[in-house]
Coordinates of C-alpha atoms in Angstrom, one line a residue:
Chain A
M1 CA 155.9 170.5 128.8
K2 CA 157.5 169.2 131.4
R3 CA 154.0 169.7 133.0
S4 CA 152.1 167.9 131.2
L5 CA 154.3 164.8 131.4
M6 CA 154.0 164.9 135.2
H7 CA 150.6 165.6 134.8
F8 CA 150.3 162.7 132.6
L9 CA 152.3 159.9 134.8
S10 CA 150.6 161.3 137.8
L11 CA 147.6 159.7 136.3
R12 CA 145.1 161.9 137.7
W13 CA 143.7 162.8 134.1
L14 CA 142.6 159.3 134.3
T15 CA 139.3 160.1 136.4
G16 CA 135.9 158.0 136.7
R17 CA 134.8 159.3 133.2
R18 CA 137.3 159.0 131.0
L19 CA 138.2 155.9 132.5
V20 CA 134.5 154.5 131.9
I21 CA 134.7 155.7 127.9
G22 CA 138.2 154.9 127.6
L23 CA 138.6 151.2 128.4
P24 CA 135.8 150.4 126.0
F25 CA 136.8 152.8 123.3
A26 CA 140.7 151.5 123.7
W27 CA 139.4 147.6 123.9
L28 CA 137.4 148.5 120.3
T29 CA 139.7 150.2 118.3
F30 CA 142.3 147.4 119.4
A31 CA 140.1 144.5 118.7
F32 CA 137.8 146.1 115.8
L33 CA 139.2 148.9 114.5
V34 CA 143.3 148.6 114.4
P35 CA 142.3 145.3 112.4
F36 CA 140.2 146.5 109.7
L37 CA 142.5 149.2 108.5
I38 CA 145.5 146.2 108.4
V39 CA 143.1 144.8 106.2
M40 CA 142.0 147.0 104.1
R41 CA 146.1 148.1 103.8
I42 CA 147.2 144.6 103.0
S43 CA 144.3 144.4 100.1
F44 CA 146.2 147.0 98.2
T45 CA 149.7 144.6 98.2
E46 CA 150.8 142.5 95.2
S47 CA 149.0 139.0 95.5
D48 CA 152.2 137.1 94.2
G49 CA 155.2 137.4 96.0
G50 CA 155.2 140.5 97.9
N51 CA 155.0 140.4 101.5
P52 CA 152.2 141.3 102.5
F53 CA 153.4 143.8 105.5
G54 CA 156.0 145.4 103.3
T55 CA 155.6 149.0 102.9
L56 CA 153.3 150.7 100.6
M57 CA 155.5 153.9 100.3
T58 CA 158.9 153.7 99.1
M59 CA 161.6 156.5 98.9
A60 CA 163.9 155.9 96.1
D61 CA 166.5 159.4 94.8
G62 CA 164.1 161.5 97.1
V63 CA 161.2 160.9 95.1
I64 CA 158.6 159.0 97.0
T65 CA 156.5 156.2 95.3
L66 CA 152.9 154.6 96.1
K67 CA 152.8 151.5 95.8
V68 CA 149.3 151.0 95.9
K69 CA 147.9 147.9 94.0
I70 CA 144.7 147.5 92.8
S71 CA 145.1 143.9 90.8
N72 CA 143.5 142.2 94.0
Y73 CA 140.0 144.4 92.6
L74 CA 140.5 144.7 88.9
F75 CA 140.6 140.2 89.2
I76 CA 137.5 140.2 92.1
A77 CA 135.7 142.0 88.5
Q78 CA 136.9 140.5 85.8
D79 CA 137.2 137.5 87.3
D80 CA 133.6 135.0 86.9
L81 CA 133.7 132.9 89.9
Y82 CA 133.8 135.9 92.4
V83 CA 131.6 138.0 90.6
L84 CA 128.8 134.4 90.4
T85 CA 130.1 133.8 94.2
Y86 CA 129.2 137.1 95.5
L87 CA 125.6 137.0 93.4
S88 CA 124.6 134.0 94.4
S89 CA 126.1 134.4 98.2
I90 CA 123.5 137.7 97.8
K91 CA 120.4 135.2 96.0
F92 CA 120.8 132.6 98.8
A93 CA 120.0 135.8 101.6
A94 CA 117.8 136.9 99.2
I95 CA 115.5 133.8 99.1
T96 CA 116.7 132.9 103.2
T97 CA 115.2 136.3 104.2
L98 CA 111.6 136.2 101.9
L99 CA 111.5 132.4 103.7
C100 CA 111.5 133.5 107.0
L101 CA 109.5 136.2 106.2
I102 CA 106.9 134.0 104.7
V103 CA 107.0 131.7 108.0
G104 CA 107.6 133.9 110.0
Y105 CA 104.8 136.5 110.1
P106 CA 102.0 134.8 110.6
F107 CA 103.9 132.7 113.4
A108 CA 104.6 136.4 115.0
Y109 CA 101.2 137.9 114.0
F110 CA 99.3 134.8 116.2
M111 CA 102.5 134.9 118.6
A112 CA 101.4 138.7 119.1
R113 CA 97.0 137.8 118.8
S114 CA 97.4 135.7 121.8
R115 CA 96.1 135.6 124.7
P116 CA 98.5 138.0 126.8
A117 CA 99.1 135.4 129.4
L118 CA 100.6 132.6 127.2
R119 CA 103.0 135.2 125.5
P120 CA 105.5 135.4 127.4
M121 CA 105.7 131.5 127.1
L122 CA 105.5 131.6 123.4
M123 CA 108.6 133.4 123.6
M124 CA 110.7 132.0 126.0
M125 CA 109.9 128.9 123.5
V126 CA 111.2 130.7 120.7
M127 CA 114.6 131.6 122.4
L128 CA 114.9 128.5 123.7
P129 CA 116.9 126.6 121.1
F130 CA 119.4 129.6 120.9
W131 CA 121.0 127.5 124.3
T132 CA 121.5 124.7 123.0
S133 CA 124.6 124.6 120.4
F134 CA 124.0 126.3 117.0
L135 CA 126.7 123.6 115.8
L136 CA 124.6 120.6 116.8
R137 CA 121.2 121.6 115.6
I138 CA 123.2 122.4 112.2
Y139 CA 124.4 119.0 112.5
A140 CA 120.8 117.2 113.2
W141 CA 119.5 118.1 110.1
K142 CA 122.4 115.9 108.1
G143 CA 120.6 113.0 110.2
I144 CA 117.3 114.9 108.9
L145 CA 117.8 115.7 105.2
A146 CA 120.2 112.6 104.5
N147 CA 119.6 109.6 102.2
N148 CA 119.3 107.6 104.4
G149 CA 118.3 109.5 106.8
I150 CA 115.2 110.3 109.0
L151 CA 112.6 111.9 106.6
N152 CA 113.2 110.0 103.6
H153 CA 112.4 106.7 105.9
A154 CA 109.5 108.5 106.9
L155 CA 108.5 108.9 103.6
L156 CA 109.3 105.8 102.3
T157 CA 107.9 104.2 105.3
L158 CA 104.7 106.0 104.6
G159 CA 104.6 105.2 101.1
L160 CA 104.8 108.3 99.7
I161 CA 107.9 107.8 98.2
E162 CA 109.4 104.4 96.3
T163 CA 113.5 105.7 96.6
P164 CA 114.5 108.0 98.8
L165 CA 114.4 111.3 97.8
H166 CA 118.1 113.3 97.2
M167 CA 117.8 116.1 99.5
M168 CA 121.9 116.2 101.5
N169 CA 123.0 118.6 99.8
T170 CA 121.6 121.0 97.5
Q171 CA 119.9 124.1 97.1
F172 CA 117.5 123.2 99.3
S173 CA 118.9 121.1 102.3
L174 CA 121.2 124.8 102.5
M175 CA 117.8 127.1 102.4
I176 CA 115.9 124.4 105.0
G177 CA 119.3 125.1 107.4
M178 CA 119.4 129.1 106.7
V179 CA 115.4 129.7 107.2
Y180 CA 115.9 127.0 110.2
A181 CA 118.8 129.6 112.1
Y182 CA 117.5 132.6 110.5
L183 CA 113.7 132.3 111.5
P184 CA 113.5 133.6 115.4
F185 CA 115.3 136.4 114.2
M186 CA 112.9 137.3 112.2
I187 CA 110.1 136.9 114.7
L188 CA 111.2 138.1 117.1
P189 CA 111.0 142.2 115.7
L190 CA 108.2 140.8 114.1
Y191 CA 106.9 140.5 116.8
A192 CA 107.7 143.5 119.3
N193 CA 106.4 145.4 116.9
L194 CA 103.2 143.4 116.3
V195 CA 102.0 143.6 120.0
K196 CA 102.8 146.8 120.0
M197 CA 99.8 147.5 117.5
D198 CA 97.1 149.6 118.2
V199 CA 94.4 148.0 117.7
R200 CA 91.6 150.4 117.6
F201 CA 93.0 150.7 113.7
L202 CA 91.7 147.3 113.4
E203 CA 88.8 147.8 114.7
A204 CA 87.4 151.1 113.2
A205 CA 88.4 149.2 110.0
A206 CA 86.0 146.1 110.7
D207 CA 83.7 148.8 111.9
L208 CA 84.0 150.5 108.4
G209 CA 83.1 147.5 106.7
A210 CA 86.5 145.6 105.6
T211 CA 86.8 142.2 105.5
P212 CA 89.0 140.5 107.5
L213 CA 91.6 140.1 104.8
Q214 CA 91.2 143.8 103.9
T215 CA 91.8 144.5 107.3
F216 CA 95.4 142.3 107.6
W217 CA 96.7 144.2 104.5
R218 CA 95.8 147.9 104.2
I219 CA 96.6 148.1 107.8
T220 CA 98.0 145.7 110.0
V221 CA 100.8 145.3 107.0
P222 CA 101.4 148.8 106.6
L223 CA 101.9 149.6 110.4
S224 CA 104.1 146.9 110.6
K225 CA 106.5 148.0 108.2
S226 CA 109.1 149.0 110.1
G227 CA 109.0 145.5 112.0
I228 CA 109.3 143.9 108.5
I229 CA 112.3 145.8 107.7
A230 CA 114.8 145.5 110.9
G231 CA 114.1 141.3 110.6
A232 CA 114.6 141.4 106.9
M233 CA 117.9 143.1 108.1
L234 CA 119.0 141.1 110.6
V235 CA 118.4 138.1 109.1
F236 CA 120.0 138.9 105.4
I237 CA 123.4 140.9 106.6
P238 CA 124.8 138.0 108.3
A239 CA 123.2 135.2 105.8
V240 CA 125.5 136.9 102.8
G241 CA 128.8 135.7 105.0
E242 CA 127.4 132.6 106.5
Y243 CA 130.0 130.2 106.5
V244 CA 128.7 127.2 109.0
I245 CA 125.7 126.4 107.4
P246 CA 126.5 126.0 103.7
E247 CA 129.9 124.5 104.4
L248 CA 127.2 121.3 106.3
L249 CA 124.3 121.1 104.5
G250 CA 125.4 122.8 101.2
G251 CA 126.5 121.8 98.1
P252 CA 128.8 121.9 94.8
E253 CA 125.6 124.5 93.4
T254 CA 125.2 126.1 96.3
L255 CA 128.7 128.9 96.0
M256 CA 129.3 131.4 98.8
I257 CA 131.4 134.0 99.4
G258 CA 132.0 133.1 103.3
H259 CA 133.8 129.9 101.4
V260 CA 136.0 131.5 99.1
L261 CA 137.1 133.7 101.4
W262 CA 138.5 130.5 103.6
D263 CA 139.5 129.0 100.8
E264 CA 142.1 132.4 99.8
F265 CA 143.4 132.4 103.0
F266 CA 143.8 128.5 104.5
T267 CA 144.3 126.8 101.1
N268 CA 145.6 129.1 98.4
N269 CA 147.3 131.5 101.5
D270 CA 146.7 133.9 99.5
W271 CA 146.1 136.8 101.8
P272 CA 146.1 139.7 99.6
M273 CA 143.6 138.2 97.8
A274 CA 141.6 136.8 100.8
S275 CA 141.3 140.9 102.2
S276 CA 140.3 142.4 98.8
V277 CA 137.5 139.5 99.0
T278 CA 136.8 140.6 102.7
V279 CA 136.4 144.1 101.7
V280 CA 134.3 144.4 99.0
V281 CA 131.8 141.7 101.0
I282 CA 131.7 144.9 103.6
L283 CA 131.0 147.6 101.3
L284 CA 128.2 145.3 100.0
I285 CA 127.1 145.0 103.9
L286 CA 126.9 148.6 104.6
V287 CA 124.2 149.4 101.8
P288 CA 121.5 147.7 103.4
M289 CA 123.1 148.5 107.1
A290 CA 123.4 152.1 106.1
I291 CA 119.3 152.1 104.4
F292 CA 118.7 150.4 108.3
N293 CA 120.1 152.6 110.4
K294 CA 118.4 155.5 107.7
Y295 CA 115.1 154.0 108.4
K296 CA 115.7 153.6 112.9
A297 CA 117.0 157.1 112.8
E298 CA 113.4 157.9 111.0
Q299 CA 111.4 156.1 112.9
G300 CA 112.9 157.9 116.1
S301 CA 112.3 160.9 115.2
R302 CA 108.9 160.4 114.5
L303 CA 108.7 159.1 117.4
Chain B
M1 CA 89.3 144.0 120.1
K2 CA 87.1 141.8 117.8
P3 CA 88.2 138.0 118.7
M4 CA 89.3 135.8 115.8
N5 CA 86.8 133.4 114.4
L6 CA 87.0 130.0 114.9
V7 CA 88.5 129.1 111.2
Q8 CA 91.6 131.4 111.9
R9 CA 92.1 130.3 115.5
W10 CA 92.8 127.0 114.4
F11 CA 95.3 128.5 111.6
G12 CA 96.8 130.1 113.8
R13 CA 97.2 127.7 116.3
G14 CA 98.2 124.9 113.2
W15 CA 100.9 127.7 112.2
L16 CA 102.4 128.1 115.7
S17 CA 102.4 124.2 115.7
M18 CA 104.4 123.6 112.5
G19 CA 107.0 126.2 113.6
Y20 CA 107.7 125.3 117.0
L21 CA 107.9 121.5 115.3
F22 CA 110.6 122.8 112.9
L23 CA 112.4 124.9 115.6
Y24 CA 112.4 121.4 118.1
L25 CA 113.0 118.9 115.6
P26 CA 116.7 119.1 115.5
I27 CA 117.0 118.8 119.3
I28 CA 114.3 116.1 119.4
V29 CA 116.3 114.4 116.7
L30 CA 119.7 115.1 118.9
V31 CA 118.7 113.3 122.3
V32 CA 116.4 110.1 120.6
F33 CA 119.6 109.4 118.3
S34 CA 122.0 109.7 120.8
F35 CA 120.3 106.1 121.8
N36 CA 120.1 104.5 118.0
S37 CA 122.3 101.3 118.6
S38 CA 123.1 101.7 114.2
R39 CA 126.4 103.5 113.4
Q40 CA 125.2 104.8 110.3
D41 CA 121.7 104.9 109.1
M42 CA 119.0 107.1 110.9
V43 CA 116.8 104.1 111.6
W44 CA 115.6 103.0 115.1
S45 CA 117.2 100.2 115.1
G46 CA 117.8 99.7 118.8
F47 CA 118.5 101.0 122.0
T48 CA 122.3 101.7 123.6
T49 CA 124.2 104.5 125.5
Q50 CA 128.1 102.8 124.0
W51 CA 128.0 106.3 121.8
Y52 CA 128.2 107.8 125.6
A53 CA 130.7 105.1 126.7
A54 CA 132.8 105.7 122.9
L55 CA 133.0 110.3 124.0
M56 CA 133.6 108.6 127.5
N57 CA 136.6 107.6 126.0
D58 CA 137.2 110.5 123.2
S59 CA 140.7 112.4 124.6
E60 CA 139.8 114.8 121.2
I61 CA 136.3 115.4 122.0
I62 CA 137.2 115.8 126.3
S63 CA 140.0 117.8 126.2
G64 CA 138.8 120.3 123.5
L65 CA 135.8 120.3 125.7
G66 CA 138.5 121.5 128.2
L67 CA 139.9 124.1 126.4
S68 CA 136.3 125.4 125.4
L69 CA 135.1 125.8 128.9
R70 CA 138.4 127.5 130.1
I71 CA 138.0 130.1 127.2
A72 CA 134.2 130.8 128.0
V73 CA 134.5 131.5 131.4
M74 CA 137.4 133.9 129.9
T75 CA 135.4 135.7 127.7
A76 CA 132.2 135.6 129.4
C77 CA 133.2 137.2 132.4
A78 CA 135.6 140.0 130.1
S79 CA 132.5 140.9 128.3
V80 CA 130.6 141.3 130.8
V81 CA 132.8 144.1 132.1
L82 CA 133.3 145.7 128.6
G83 CA 130.0 145.1 127.7
T84 CA 128.8 146.9 131.0
F85 CA 131.3 150.2 130.5
A86 CA 130.4 149.7 126.6
A87 CA 126.0 149.8 127.8
F88 CA 126.4 152.5 130.8
V89 CA 128.5 154.9 127.6
L90 CA 126.5 154.2 125.5
N91 CA 123.1 155.3 128.1
R92 CA 124.7 157.8 130.0
Y93 CA 127.1 159.8 128.3
Q94 CA 126.0 161.5 125.5
R95 CA 128.5 163.5 124.4
F96 CA 131.6 162.7 123.8
A97 CA 133.8 162.7 121.1
G98 CA 133.9 159.8 118.8
R99 CA 130.7 158.9 120.2
T100 CA 129.1 157.8 116.2
L101 CA 132.4 156.0 116.4
F102 CA 132.1 154.1 119.0
S103 CA 128.5 153.0 119.0
G104 CA 128.7 151.9 115.6
M105 CA 132.1 149.9 116.8
V106 CA 130.2 148.3 119.8
S107 CA 127.8 147.1 117.5
A108 CA 129.0 146.2 114.5
P109 CA 130.6 142.5 115.3
L110 CA 126.7 141.6 115.9
V111 CA 126.0 142.2 112.3
M112 CA 129.7 141.7 110.5
P113 CA 130.2 137.9 109.4
E114 CA 132.6 136.3 111.3
V115 CA 134.8 135.3 108.7
I116 CA 135.6 138.1 108.4
I117 CA 136.1 139.4 111.5
G118 CA 138.0 136.5 112.4
L119 CA 140.2 137.2 109.1
S120 CA 141.0 140.3 110.1
L121 CA 141.4 139.6 113.7
L122 CA 144.4 136.8 112.7
L123 CA 145.8 139.5 110.2
M124 CA 146.3 142.3 113.0
L125 CA 147.9 139.5 115.1
V126 CA 150.2 138.6 113.1
S127 CA 151.4 141.4 112.4
V128 CA 151.4 141.9 116.1
Q129 CA 153.4 139.0 116.6
K130 CA 156.0 140.4 113.5
V131 CA 156.9 143.6 116.0
F132 CA 156.9 141.6 118.9
G133 CA 157.5 138.1 118.7
F134 CA 154.0 137.3 120.5
P135 CA 151.1 136.5 121.2
E136 CA 151.3 132.9 119.8
R137 CA 147.5 131.6 118.6
G138 CA 145.9 129.4 121.1
M139 CA 144.1 130.3 124.0
L140 CA 144.6 134.0 124.4
T141 CA 144.1 134.8 121.2
I142 CA 140.4 132.7 121.3
W143 CA 139.8 134.5 123.9
L144 CA 140.7 138.2 122.1
G145 CA 138.1 137.3 119.6
H146 CA 135.3 135.7 121.5
T147 CA 135.3 138.7 123.8
L148 CA 135.3 141.0 121.1
L149 CA 131.5 139.2 120.2
G150 CA 130.7 139.0 123.7
M151 CA 130.9 142.1 124.7
A152 CA 128.5 143.5 121.5
Y153 CA 125.9 141.1 123.2
A154 CA 126.5 142.1 126.8
A155 CA 126.1 145.9 125.8
V156 CA 123.1 145.3 123.7
V157 CA 121.4 143.0 127.0
V158 CA 123.0 145.5 129.8
Q159 CA 121.6 148.3 127.3
S160 CA 118.1 147.6 127.4
R161 CA 118.1 147.1 131.1
L162 CA 119.5 150.5 131.5
Q163 CA 117.1 152.2 130.0
E164 CA 114.2 150.3 132.1
M165 CA 116.0 151.3 134.9
S166 CA 114.4 154.7 136.6
K167 CA 117.2 157.0 136.9
S168 CA 115.7 158.8 140.0
L169 CA 117.4 155.8 141.9
E170 CA 120.5 157.4 140.8
E171 CA 120.0 161.2 141.4
A172 CA 118.5 160.4 144.5
A173 CA 122.0 158.8 145.6
M174 CA 123.9 161.8 143.7
D175 CA 121.9 164.3 146.0
L176 CA 122.6 162.7 149.3
G177 CA 126.1 162.6 148.1
C178 CA 127.2 159.7 146.8
K179 CA 130.2 160.1 144.6
P180 CA 129.7 158.7 141.2
H181 CA 131.7 155.1 141.8
Q182 CA 129.4 154.8 144.9
V183 CA 126.0 155.5 142.8
F184 CA 127.6 153.1 140.5
F185 CA 128.2 150.3 142.9
L186 CA 125.6 151.2 145.4
V187 CA 122.5 151.9 143.3
T188 CA 123.2 151.3 139.6
L189 CA 124.6 147.2 139.7
P190 CA 122.5 146.0 141.8
N191 CA 119.9 147.3 140.0
I192 CA 121.2 145.3 136.9
T193 CA 122.5 141.9 138.4
Q194 CA 120.0 140.0 137.0
A195 CA 120.8 141.6 133.4
L196 CA 124.7 140.8 134.0
G197 CA 123.3 137.5 135.0
S198 CA 121.5 137.0 131.4
A199 CA 124.7 138.6 129.6
W200 CA 127.3 135.8 131.3
L201 CA 125.3 133.0 130.3
L202 CA 125.0 134.3 126.7
T203 CA 128.3 135.1 126.4
F204 CA 129.5 131.9 128.1
T205 CA 127.5 129.9 125.4
L206 CA 128.3 131.7 122.2
S207 CA 132.3 130.8 123.2
L208 CA 131.4 127.2 124.1
D209 CA 129.2 127.4 121.0
D210 CA 131.9 129.6 118.4
V211 CA 133.4 128.0 115.2
V212 CA 134.5 130.5 113.0
L213 CA 136.0 132.9 115.1
S214 CA 138.1 129.6 116.9
A215 CA 139.2 128.1 113.8
F216 CA 140.8 131.5 112.5
L217 CA 142.4 132.0 115.8
S218 CA 142.9 128.6 117.1
G219 CA 146.8 127.4 116.6
P220 CA 148.2 123.6 116.9
G221 CA 147.0 121.8 119.6
S222 CA 144.5 124.2 120.1
S223 CA 141.5 122.9 119.0
T224 CA 138.0 123.5 120.9
M225 CA 135.1 121.4 121.0
P226 CA 133.2 122.7 118.5
I227 CA 136.1 123.2 115.5
V228 CA 136.7 118.8 116.7
I229 CA 132.5 118.6 115.9
F230 CA 132.9 121.0 113.2
S231 CA 135.2 119.3 111.5
R232 CA 133.4 115.7 112.1
A233 CA 130.0 116.4 110.5
R234 CA 131.9 117.6 107.9
L235 CA 133.0 114.6 107.2
G236 CA 129.4 112.4 107.8
L237 CA 127.0 111.6 110.9
D238 CA 128.8 110.7 114.1
P239 CA 126.8 109.4 116.7
R240 CA 129.0 110.1 119.3
V241 CA 128.1 114.1 117.9
N242 CA 124.3 112.9 119.2
A243 CA 125.8 112.2 122.9
V244 CA 127.6 115.4 122.8
A245 CA 124.8 117.0 121.8
A246 CA 122.4 115.0 124.3
L247 CA 124.5 116.1 127.4
T248 CA 124.9 119.7 126.6
I249 CA 120.9 119.6 126.2
L250 CA 120.5 118.4 129.4
V251 CA 123.7 120.4 131.2
V252 CA 122.1 123.7 129.1
S253 CA 118.3 122.8 130.1
I254 CA 119.4 122.2 133.9
G255 CA 121.7 125.7 133.6
V256 CA 118.8 127.8 132.1
I257 CA 116.3 126.2 134.5
T258 CA 117.8 126.8 137.7
S259 CA 119.1 130.7 136.9
S260 CA 115.9 131.4 135.7
L261 CA 114.3 130.5 139.2
Y262 CA 117.1 131.8 141.1
M263 CA 116.5 135.4 139.3
A264 CA 113.7 135.0 139.1
R265 CA 113.4 134.9 143.1
A266 CA 116.3 137.3 143.3
E267 CA 113.8 139.8 141.5
R268 CA 110.9 138.7 144.1
L269 CA 113.2 139.1 147.0
R270 CA 114.7 142.5 145.3
Q271 CA 110.5 144.0 144.7
K272 CA 109.9 142.9 148.5
Q273 CA 112.9 144.9 150.0
I274 CA 111.7 148.1 147.8
S275 CA 107.9 148.1 148.9
A276 CA 109.6 147.5 152.5
A277 CA 111.2 150.4 152.3
F278 CA 108.5 152.3 150.5
K279 CA 106.2 151.3 153.7
A280 CA 108.6 151.9 156.5
D281 CA 109.2 155.2 154.6
T282 CA 105.7 156.4 155.2
E283 CA 104.7 154.9 158.4

């Protein structure tokens, strides 16, 4: 006992390997794992009154009582507002993913089919907007889509419309912002996949008499399945919890879970409820993440 | 491969141009309309630089920028160190207790919604504060949140470089009697400097741009620039925000261009040295 304590104090156990693993491990435990455990813990406390940091276990007259309250979760399951918000978050994330795929697939395809010398520049140009503030780029869409904004002005000048279209703070403006922000996350994995594709398959299909459209549907698309899944997950998962875009471009009809969580925490000051909402979001996200990881692992073992 | 026919080629060009227009439209709009004299409308009504002058007298934004820059530098440095450690562990130590947990924790912040990370970090900080009486919410707590996120991004960047790097150089150094830390500092580190540079810049801009984590982790009197901009943007259009945007775009373009030129030169130099070394060896 004494020897091991001396050994501990001498810090000699802190060898290179232990330090290299230990430092980031300790940091992640402190900054990531422990906070989640605390959220889990608070989500099981009473919403009204009670101290969210109080003990879950009490001992009275030699009997241990476990005070786990699942009232928050029951409330979430029964209250229409929460159920509808979760559903609409999933709906908007799904539409964003689909639109990103529709716009991004041809984009990545033609990028991959462009002259090899051109490709690094095309790639660089997709990445470049990332270096400019995301917040400011989303803010810019307000100026484009507003009633007295650029798009309406242009359409009026061209005589295509008589009165300004109402686009801001609708589902339309939200979707524009979401697709805009997440499109690169769809393009990059798809491009990486399409550029590696073995073109001999396509040549073989063409030699055997397939039309370009048939080749595309029956060879290119199935071969790029892993890229499609990777892109879809990279868009869908963060889109479910998006807060800034709905706040700046969304409106009353675009209820999303990030907003509810924020409200519960900062406006209602209901920490236990906010924690329960958080835990449910995490559970929702874990499912697509597990699918993604399983798929990636399968791909990895096949290669 | 069979070349695309004319229709396909023009369709492709059209699609790419429309896509790039979509990606760059907001950036162009911000810069152009930072010089627009109208206050309310996004209709061109004359050239002016008054919004830049107004910006210089905007103490809220100026002090927010100061705070943001300080946090961003601290975040970038810490993220690169921690991210490099994490990338090294993931890439070189295949077997140790808790590896699955470790790799999960490294990449999880990349996909977790920021609202969730912010909320859970804040709840933890409140608990810590209950026990120890500190830390107060402010610069340090914002830095903590940004570094958690930054580390994940830095780890991805550094790891992809480590994966490309051939291990034979390290093995050779080891055979020649280098101690592990010597191998790391004399062989590995010079080979991944470029990745460290990109990781630093990436985490720096990430921190400079973050709204959600900062909002959760900031205290009274510690509003970063994005928090100020976000609260103004919610209210409506503010031409001073366009001026901020134009200035950031200017600074960022200069930064990206100089750093990529510098990195390209460093890489050329390194390649030259390597080939010179091989040449000297064979002669």
